[in-house]
PDB file of C-alpha atoms in Angstrom:
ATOM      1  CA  UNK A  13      11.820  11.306  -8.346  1.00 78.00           C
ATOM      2  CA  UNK A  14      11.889   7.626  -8.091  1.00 92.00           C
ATOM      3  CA  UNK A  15      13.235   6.511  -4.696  1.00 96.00           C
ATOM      4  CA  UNK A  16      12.111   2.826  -5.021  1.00 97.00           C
ATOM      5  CA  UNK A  17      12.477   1.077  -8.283  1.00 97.00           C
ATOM      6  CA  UNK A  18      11.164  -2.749  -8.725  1.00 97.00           C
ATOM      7  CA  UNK A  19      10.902  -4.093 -12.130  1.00 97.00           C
ATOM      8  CA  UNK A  20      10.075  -8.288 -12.203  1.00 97.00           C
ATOM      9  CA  UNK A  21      11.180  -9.355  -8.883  1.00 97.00           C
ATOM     10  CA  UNK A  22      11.357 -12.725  -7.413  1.00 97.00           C
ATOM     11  CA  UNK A  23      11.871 -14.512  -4.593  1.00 96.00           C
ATOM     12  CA  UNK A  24      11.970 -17.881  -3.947  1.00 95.00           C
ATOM     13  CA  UNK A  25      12.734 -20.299  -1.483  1.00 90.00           C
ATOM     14  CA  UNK A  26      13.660 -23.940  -1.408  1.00 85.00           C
ATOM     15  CA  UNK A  27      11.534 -26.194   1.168  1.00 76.00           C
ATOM     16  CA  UNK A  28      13.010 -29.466   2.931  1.00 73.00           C
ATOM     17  CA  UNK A  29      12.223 -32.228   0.510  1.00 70.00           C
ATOM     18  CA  UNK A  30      12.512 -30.234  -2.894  1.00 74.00           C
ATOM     19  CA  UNK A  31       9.570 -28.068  -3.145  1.00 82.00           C
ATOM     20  CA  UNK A  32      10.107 -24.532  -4.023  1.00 87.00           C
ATOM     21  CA  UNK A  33       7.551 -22.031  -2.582  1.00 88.00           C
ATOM     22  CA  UNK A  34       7.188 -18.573  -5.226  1.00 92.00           C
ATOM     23  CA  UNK A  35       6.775 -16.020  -2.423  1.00 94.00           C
ATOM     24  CA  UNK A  36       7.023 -12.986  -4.823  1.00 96.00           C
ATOM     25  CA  UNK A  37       6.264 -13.278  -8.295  1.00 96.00           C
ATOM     26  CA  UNK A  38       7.094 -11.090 -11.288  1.00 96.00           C
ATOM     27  CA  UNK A  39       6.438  -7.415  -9.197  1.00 97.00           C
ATOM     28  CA  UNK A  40       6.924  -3.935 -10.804  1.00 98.00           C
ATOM     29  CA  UNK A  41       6.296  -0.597  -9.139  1.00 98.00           C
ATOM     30  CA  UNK A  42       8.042   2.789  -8.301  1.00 98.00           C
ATOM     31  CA  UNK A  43       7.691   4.633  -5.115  1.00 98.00           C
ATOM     32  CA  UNK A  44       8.693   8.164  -5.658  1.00 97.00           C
ATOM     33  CA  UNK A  45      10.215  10.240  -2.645  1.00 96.00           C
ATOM     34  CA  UNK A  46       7.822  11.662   0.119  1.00 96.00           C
ATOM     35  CA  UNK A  47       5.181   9.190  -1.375  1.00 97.00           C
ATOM     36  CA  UNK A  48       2.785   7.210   1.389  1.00 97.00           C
ATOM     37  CA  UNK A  49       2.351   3.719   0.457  1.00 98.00           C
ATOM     38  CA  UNK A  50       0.781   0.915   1.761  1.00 97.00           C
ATOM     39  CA  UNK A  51       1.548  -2.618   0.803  1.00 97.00           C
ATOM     40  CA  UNK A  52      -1.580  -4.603   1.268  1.00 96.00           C
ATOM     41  CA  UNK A  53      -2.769  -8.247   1.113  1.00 94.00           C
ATOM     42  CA  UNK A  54      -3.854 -11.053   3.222  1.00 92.00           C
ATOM     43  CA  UNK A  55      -1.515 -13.506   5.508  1.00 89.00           C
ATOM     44  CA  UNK A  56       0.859 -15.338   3.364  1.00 89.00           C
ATOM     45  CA  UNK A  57       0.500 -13.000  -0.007  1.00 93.00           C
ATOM     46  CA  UNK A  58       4.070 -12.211  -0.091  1.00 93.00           C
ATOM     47  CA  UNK A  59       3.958  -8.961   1.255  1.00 94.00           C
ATOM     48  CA  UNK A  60       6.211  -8.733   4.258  1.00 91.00           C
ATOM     49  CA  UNK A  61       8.446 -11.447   2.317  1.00 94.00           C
ATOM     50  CA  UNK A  62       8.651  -7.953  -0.416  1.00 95.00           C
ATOM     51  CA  UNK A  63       9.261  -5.615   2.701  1.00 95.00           C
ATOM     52  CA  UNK A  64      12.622  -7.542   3.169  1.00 94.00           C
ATOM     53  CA  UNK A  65      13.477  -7.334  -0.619  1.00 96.00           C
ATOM     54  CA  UNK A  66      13.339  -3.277  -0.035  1.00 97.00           C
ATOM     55  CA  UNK A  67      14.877  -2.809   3.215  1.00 96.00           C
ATOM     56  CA  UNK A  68      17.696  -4.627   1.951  1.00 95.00           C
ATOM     57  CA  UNK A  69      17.376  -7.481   4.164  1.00 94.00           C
ATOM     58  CA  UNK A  70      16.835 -10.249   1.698  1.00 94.00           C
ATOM     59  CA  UNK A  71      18.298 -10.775  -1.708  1.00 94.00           C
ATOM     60  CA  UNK A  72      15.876 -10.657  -4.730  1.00 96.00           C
ATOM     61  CA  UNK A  73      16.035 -14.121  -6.840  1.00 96.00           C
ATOM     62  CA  UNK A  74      15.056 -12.625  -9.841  1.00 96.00           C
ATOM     63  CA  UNK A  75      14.581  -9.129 -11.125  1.00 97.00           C
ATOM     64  CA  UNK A  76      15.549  -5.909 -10.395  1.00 97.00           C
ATOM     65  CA  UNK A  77      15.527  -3.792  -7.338  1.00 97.00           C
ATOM     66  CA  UNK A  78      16.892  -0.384  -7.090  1.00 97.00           C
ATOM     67  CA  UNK A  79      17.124   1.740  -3.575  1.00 96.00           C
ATOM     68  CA  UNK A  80      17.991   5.318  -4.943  1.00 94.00           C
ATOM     69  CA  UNK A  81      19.526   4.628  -8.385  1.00 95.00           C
ATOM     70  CA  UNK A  82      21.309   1.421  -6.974  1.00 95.00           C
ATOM     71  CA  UNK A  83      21.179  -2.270  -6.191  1.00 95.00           C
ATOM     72  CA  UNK A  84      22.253  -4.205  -3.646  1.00 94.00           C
ATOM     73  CA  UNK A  85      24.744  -5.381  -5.403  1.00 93.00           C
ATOM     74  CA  UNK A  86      26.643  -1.984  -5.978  1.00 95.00           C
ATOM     75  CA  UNK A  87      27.109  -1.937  -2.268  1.00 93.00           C
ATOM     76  CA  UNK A  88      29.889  -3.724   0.113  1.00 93.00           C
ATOM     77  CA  UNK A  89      28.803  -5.509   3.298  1.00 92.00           C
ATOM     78  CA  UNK A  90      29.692  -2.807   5.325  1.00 91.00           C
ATOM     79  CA  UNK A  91      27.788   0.149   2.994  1.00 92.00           C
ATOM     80  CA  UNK A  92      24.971  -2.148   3.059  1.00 92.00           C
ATOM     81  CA  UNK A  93      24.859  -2.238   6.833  1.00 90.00           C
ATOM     82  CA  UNK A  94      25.279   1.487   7.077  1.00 90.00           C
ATOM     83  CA  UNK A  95      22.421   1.965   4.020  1.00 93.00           C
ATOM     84  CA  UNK A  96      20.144   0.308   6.466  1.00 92.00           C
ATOM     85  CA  UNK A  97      21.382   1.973   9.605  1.00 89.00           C
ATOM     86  CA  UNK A  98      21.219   5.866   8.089  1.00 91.00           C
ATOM     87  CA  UNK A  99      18.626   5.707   5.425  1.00 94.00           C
ATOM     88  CA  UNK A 100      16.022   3.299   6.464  1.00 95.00           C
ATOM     89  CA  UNK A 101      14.108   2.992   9.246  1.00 94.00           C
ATOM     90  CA  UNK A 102      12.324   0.095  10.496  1.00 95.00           C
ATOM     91  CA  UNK A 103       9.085  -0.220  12.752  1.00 94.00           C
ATOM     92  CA  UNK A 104       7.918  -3.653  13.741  1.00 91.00           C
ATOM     93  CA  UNK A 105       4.762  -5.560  14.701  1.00 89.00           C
ATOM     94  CA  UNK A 106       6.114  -6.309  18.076  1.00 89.00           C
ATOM     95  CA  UNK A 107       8.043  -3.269  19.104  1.00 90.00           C
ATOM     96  CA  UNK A 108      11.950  -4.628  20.002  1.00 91.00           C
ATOM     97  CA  UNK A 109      12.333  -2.182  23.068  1.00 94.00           C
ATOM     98  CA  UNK A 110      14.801  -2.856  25.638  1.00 93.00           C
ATOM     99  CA  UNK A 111      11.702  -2.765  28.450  1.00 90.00           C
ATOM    100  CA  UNK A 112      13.946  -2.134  31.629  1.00 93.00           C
ATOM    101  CA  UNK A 113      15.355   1.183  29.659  1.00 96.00           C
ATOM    102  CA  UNK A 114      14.050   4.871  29.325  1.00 97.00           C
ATOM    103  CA  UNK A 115      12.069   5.945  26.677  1.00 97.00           C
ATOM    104  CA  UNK A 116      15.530   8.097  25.952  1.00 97.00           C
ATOM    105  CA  UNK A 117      17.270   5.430  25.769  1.00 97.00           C
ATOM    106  CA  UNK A 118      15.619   2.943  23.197  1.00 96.00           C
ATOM    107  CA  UNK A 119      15.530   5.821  20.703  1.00 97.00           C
ATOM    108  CA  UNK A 120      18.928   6.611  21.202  1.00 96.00           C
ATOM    109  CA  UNK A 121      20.036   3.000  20.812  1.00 94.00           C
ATOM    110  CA  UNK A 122      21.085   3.152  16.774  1.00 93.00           C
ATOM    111  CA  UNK A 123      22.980   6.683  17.440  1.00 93.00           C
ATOM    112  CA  UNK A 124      25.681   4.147  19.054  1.00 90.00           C
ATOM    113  CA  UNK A 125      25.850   2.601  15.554  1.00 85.00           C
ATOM    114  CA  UNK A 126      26.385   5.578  13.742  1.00 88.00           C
ATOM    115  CA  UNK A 127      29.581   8.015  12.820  1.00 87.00           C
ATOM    116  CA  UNK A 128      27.278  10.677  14.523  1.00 91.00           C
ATOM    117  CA  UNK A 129      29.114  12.939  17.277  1.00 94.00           C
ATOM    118  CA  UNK A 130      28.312  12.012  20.739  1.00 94.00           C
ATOM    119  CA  UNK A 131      27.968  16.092  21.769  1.00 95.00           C
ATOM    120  CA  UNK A 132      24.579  15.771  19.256  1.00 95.00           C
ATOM    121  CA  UNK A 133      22.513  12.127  20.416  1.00 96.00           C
ATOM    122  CA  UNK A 134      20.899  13.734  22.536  1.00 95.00           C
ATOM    123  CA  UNK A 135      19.529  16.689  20.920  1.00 95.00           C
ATOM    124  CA  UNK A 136      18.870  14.154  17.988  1.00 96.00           C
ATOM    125  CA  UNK A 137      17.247  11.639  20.768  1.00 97.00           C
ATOM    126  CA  UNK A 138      14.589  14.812  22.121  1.00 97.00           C
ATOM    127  CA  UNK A 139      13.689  15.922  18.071  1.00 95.00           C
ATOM    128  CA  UNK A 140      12.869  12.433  17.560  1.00 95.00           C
ATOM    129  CA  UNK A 141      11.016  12.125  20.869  1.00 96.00           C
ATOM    130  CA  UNK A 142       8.997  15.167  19.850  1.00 94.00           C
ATOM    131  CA  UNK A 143       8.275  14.328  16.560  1.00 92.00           C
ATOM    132  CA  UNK A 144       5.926  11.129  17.620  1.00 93.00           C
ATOM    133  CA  UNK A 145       4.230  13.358  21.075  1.00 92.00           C
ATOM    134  CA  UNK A 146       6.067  11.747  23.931  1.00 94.00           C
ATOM    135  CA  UNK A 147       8.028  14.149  25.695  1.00 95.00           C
ATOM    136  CA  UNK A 148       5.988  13.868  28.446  1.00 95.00           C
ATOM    137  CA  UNK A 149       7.651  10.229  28.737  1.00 95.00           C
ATOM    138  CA  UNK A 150      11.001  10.722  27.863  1.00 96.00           C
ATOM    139  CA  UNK A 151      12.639   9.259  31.139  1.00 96.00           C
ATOM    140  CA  UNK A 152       9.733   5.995  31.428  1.00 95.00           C
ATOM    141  CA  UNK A 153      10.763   2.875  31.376  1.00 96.00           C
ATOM    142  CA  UNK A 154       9.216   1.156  27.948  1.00 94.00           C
ATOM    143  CA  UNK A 155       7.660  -1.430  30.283  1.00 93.00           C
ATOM    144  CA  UNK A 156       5.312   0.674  32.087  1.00 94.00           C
ATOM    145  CA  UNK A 157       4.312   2.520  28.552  1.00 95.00           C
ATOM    146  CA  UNK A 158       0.932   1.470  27.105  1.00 94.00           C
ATOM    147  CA  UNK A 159       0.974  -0.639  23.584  1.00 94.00           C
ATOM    148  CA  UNK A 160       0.430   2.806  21.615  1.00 94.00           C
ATOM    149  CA  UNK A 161       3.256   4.973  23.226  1.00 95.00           C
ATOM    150  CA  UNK A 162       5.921   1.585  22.937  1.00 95.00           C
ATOM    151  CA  UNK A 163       5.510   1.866  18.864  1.00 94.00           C
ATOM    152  CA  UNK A 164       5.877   5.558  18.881  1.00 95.00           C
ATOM    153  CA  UNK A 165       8.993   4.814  20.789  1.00 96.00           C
ATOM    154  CA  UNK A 166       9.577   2.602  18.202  1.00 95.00           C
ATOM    155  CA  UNK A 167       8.948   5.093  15.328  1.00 96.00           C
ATOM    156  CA  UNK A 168      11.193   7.400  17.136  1.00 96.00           C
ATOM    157  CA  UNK A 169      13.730   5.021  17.192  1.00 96.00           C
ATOM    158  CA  UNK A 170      13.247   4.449  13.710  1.00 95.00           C
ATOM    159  CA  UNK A 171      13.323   8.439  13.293  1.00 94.00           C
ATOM    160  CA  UNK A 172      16.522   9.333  15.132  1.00 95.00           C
ATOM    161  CA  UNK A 173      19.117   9.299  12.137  1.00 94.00           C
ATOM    162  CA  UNK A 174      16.545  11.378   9.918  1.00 91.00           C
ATOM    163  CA  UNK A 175      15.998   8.575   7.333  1.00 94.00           C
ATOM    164  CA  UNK A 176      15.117   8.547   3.637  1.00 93.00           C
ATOM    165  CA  UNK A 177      12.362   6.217   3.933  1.00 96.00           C
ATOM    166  CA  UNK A 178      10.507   4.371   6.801  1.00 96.00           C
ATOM    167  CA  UNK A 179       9.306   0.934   6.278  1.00 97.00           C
ATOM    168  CA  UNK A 180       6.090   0.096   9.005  1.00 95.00           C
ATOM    169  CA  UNK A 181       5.252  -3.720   8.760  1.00 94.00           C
ATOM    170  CA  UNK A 182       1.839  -4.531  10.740  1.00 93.00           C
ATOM    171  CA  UNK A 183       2.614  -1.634  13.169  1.00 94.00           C
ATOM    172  CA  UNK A 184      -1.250  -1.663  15.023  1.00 92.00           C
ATOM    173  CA  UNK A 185      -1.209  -5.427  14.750  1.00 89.00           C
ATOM    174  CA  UNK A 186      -0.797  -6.016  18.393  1.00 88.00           C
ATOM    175  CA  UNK A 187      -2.719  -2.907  19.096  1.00 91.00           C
ATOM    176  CA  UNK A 188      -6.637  -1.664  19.976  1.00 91.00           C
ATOM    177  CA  UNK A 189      -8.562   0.166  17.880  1.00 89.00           C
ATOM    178  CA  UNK A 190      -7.178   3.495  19.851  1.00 90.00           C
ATOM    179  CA  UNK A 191      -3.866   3.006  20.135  1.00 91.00           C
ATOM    180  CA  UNK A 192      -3.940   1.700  16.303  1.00 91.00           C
ATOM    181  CA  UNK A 193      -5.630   4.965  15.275  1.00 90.00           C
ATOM    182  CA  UNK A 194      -3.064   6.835  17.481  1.00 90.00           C
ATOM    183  CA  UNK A 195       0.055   5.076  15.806  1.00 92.00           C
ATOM    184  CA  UNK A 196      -1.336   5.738  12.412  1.00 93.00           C
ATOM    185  CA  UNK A 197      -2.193   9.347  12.804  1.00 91.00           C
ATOM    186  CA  UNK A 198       1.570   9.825  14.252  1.00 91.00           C
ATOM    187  CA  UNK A 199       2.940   8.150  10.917  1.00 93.00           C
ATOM    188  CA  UNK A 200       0.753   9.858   8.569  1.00 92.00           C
ATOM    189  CA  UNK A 201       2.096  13.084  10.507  1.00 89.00           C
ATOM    190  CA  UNK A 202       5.508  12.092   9.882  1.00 91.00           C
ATOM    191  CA  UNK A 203       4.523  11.648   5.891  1.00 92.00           C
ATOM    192  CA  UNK A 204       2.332  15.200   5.785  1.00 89.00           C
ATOM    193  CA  UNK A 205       4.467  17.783   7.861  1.00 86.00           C
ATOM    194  CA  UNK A 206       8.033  16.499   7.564  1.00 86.00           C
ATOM    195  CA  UNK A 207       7.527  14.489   4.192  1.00 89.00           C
ATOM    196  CA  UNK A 208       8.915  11.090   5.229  1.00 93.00           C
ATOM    197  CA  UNK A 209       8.632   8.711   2.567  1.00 96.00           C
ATOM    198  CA  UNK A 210       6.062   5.880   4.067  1.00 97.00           C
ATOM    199  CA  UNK A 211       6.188   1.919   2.998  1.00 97.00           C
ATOM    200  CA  UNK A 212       3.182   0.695   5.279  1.00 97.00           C
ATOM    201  CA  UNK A 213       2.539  -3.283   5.567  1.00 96.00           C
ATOM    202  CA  UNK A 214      -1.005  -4.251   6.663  1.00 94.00           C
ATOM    203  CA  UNK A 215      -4.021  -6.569   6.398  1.00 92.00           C
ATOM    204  CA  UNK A 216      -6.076  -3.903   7.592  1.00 90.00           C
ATOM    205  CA  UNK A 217      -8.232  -1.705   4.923  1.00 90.00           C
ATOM    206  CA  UNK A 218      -8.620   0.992   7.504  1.00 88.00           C
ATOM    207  CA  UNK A 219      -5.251   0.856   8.611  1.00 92.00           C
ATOM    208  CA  UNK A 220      -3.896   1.151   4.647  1.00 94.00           C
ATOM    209  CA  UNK A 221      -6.840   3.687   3.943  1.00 92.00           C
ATOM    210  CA  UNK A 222      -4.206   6.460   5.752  1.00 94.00           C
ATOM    211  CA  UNK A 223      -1.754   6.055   2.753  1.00 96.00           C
ATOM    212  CA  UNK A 224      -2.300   8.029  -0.491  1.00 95.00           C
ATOM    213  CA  UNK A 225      -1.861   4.757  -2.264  1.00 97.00           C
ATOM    214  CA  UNK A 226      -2.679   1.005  -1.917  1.00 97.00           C
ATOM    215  CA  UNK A 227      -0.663  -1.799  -4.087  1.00 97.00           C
ATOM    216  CA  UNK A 228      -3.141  -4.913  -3.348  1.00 96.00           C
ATOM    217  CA  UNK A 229      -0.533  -8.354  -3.538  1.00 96.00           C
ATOM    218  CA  UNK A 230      -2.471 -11.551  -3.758  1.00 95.00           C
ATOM    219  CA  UNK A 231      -0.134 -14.537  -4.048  1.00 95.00           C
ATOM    220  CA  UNK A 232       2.921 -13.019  -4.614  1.00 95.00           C
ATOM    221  CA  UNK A 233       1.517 -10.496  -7.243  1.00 96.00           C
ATOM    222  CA  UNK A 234       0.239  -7.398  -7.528  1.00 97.00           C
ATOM    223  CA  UNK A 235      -3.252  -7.506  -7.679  1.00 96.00           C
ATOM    224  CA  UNK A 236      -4.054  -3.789  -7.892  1.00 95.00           C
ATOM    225  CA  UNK A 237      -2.150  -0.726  -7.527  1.00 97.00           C
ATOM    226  CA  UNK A 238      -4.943   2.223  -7.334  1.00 96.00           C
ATOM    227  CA  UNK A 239      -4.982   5.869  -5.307  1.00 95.00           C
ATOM    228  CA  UNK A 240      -6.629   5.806  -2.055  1.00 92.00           C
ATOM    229  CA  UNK A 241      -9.955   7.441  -3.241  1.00 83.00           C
ATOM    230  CA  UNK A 242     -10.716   8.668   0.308  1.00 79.00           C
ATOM    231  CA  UNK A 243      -7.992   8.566   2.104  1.00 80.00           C
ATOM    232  CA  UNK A 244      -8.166   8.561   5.950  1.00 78.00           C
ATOM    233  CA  UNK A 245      -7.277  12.373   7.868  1.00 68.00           C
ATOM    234  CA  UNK A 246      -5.816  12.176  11.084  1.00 58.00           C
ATOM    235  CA  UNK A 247      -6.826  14.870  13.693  1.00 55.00           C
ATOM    236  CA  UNK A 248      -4.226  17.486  13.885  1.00 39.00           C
ATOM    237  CA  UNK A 249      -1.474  16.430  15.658  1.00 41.00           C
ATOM    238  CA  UNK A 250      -1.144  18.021  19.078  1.00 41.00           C
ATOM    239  CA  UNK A 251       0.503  15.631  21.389  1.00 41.00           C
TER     240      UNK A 251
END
């Protein structure tokens, strides 16, 4: 079943002095549920511009996008904010911890956001915690965590309300090889034994080589859209 539906979309945007730039341009593709994706294509290809389309953080100027049978339009303000809060989860290039708290702490931050009773955050926080290895480091500060262990923090955060559909934009960008390699075999755990639905944004083949499928954009297009013919295995997950 089709969890992500885009049919044409567009997205524009108006530059000082009149120019228009065409970040996205005329894109169709479906992403059904429990599906690992990776959205690939060099700096400036429109890629991360089409992340924000999907995560409902930017408007579409043209076309159609549908989030589990609906658009953003059939949604208030405030649904729209909890749409993003419960069913997505969001992993960034550059982590957003709060670096003087616990490792507890970060990924219980968007439980405070949520109609979610108190009596269950933390048995919610420690599942989450679990899920990405670091129970070990569940009462570190995220300061004195290496590069690797902050953005499984960050995935757990992104975890901790059980969400339909993860979206991962550059998250070994600021990372070595190891700690990159570590990151990705944690997500494509996430996809394989729990069957999180995966939108991965990278410049990196061996990074997108993880996903079961690569849609190439090139200029605000989709290029190619093609099955990962050998698709990267992680170790088995034992952290």
């Amino acid at each position: 079943m089709a969890l992500i539906e885009a049919e044409g979309l567009e997205k524009t945007y108006d530059e000082d002095g009149g120019a228009v730039t065409q970040a996205v341009r005329g894109v169709t593709f479906k992403i059904n549920k429990g599906e690992f994706v990776a959205i690939m294509g060099p700096s400036g290809s429109g890629k991360s511009t089409l992340l924000h389309i999907l995560g409902f953080l930017d408007r579409q100027s043209g076309g159609t996008y549908r989030f589990d049978g609906k658009t953003i339009d059939d949604y208030s303000p405030v649904e729209l904010a909890r749409v993003r809060n419960r069913q997505m989860g969001f992993v960034f290039q550059t982590f957003n911890l709060l670096s003087r708290a616990s490792v507890l702490e970060n990924v219980k931050l968007p439980l405070l956001y949520s109609d979610i009773e108190e009596s269950l955050w933390n048995e919610k926080t420690m599942k989450a915690i679990e899920a990405v290895g670091l129970s070990h480091r569940v009462n570190h500060e995220s300061a004195k965590l290496s590069g690797g262990e902050k953005q499984r923090v960050a995935i757990a955060r992104a975890l901790v309300l059980d969400p339909q559909i993860i979206f991962a934009d550059e998250p070994t960008g600021n990372l070595d090889s190891k700690s990159g390699l570590a990151v990705m075999e944690t997500i494509q755990h996430l996809n394989e034994k729990h069957g999180h639905t995966i939108i991965l944004i990278t410049h990196e083949t061996y990074t997108a080589e993880h996903a079961e499928r690569i849609i190439h954009i090139l200029d605000g297009k989709i290029d190619k859209d093609e099955k990962v013919g050998h698709r990267r295995r992680s170790d088995e997950f034992s952290k």
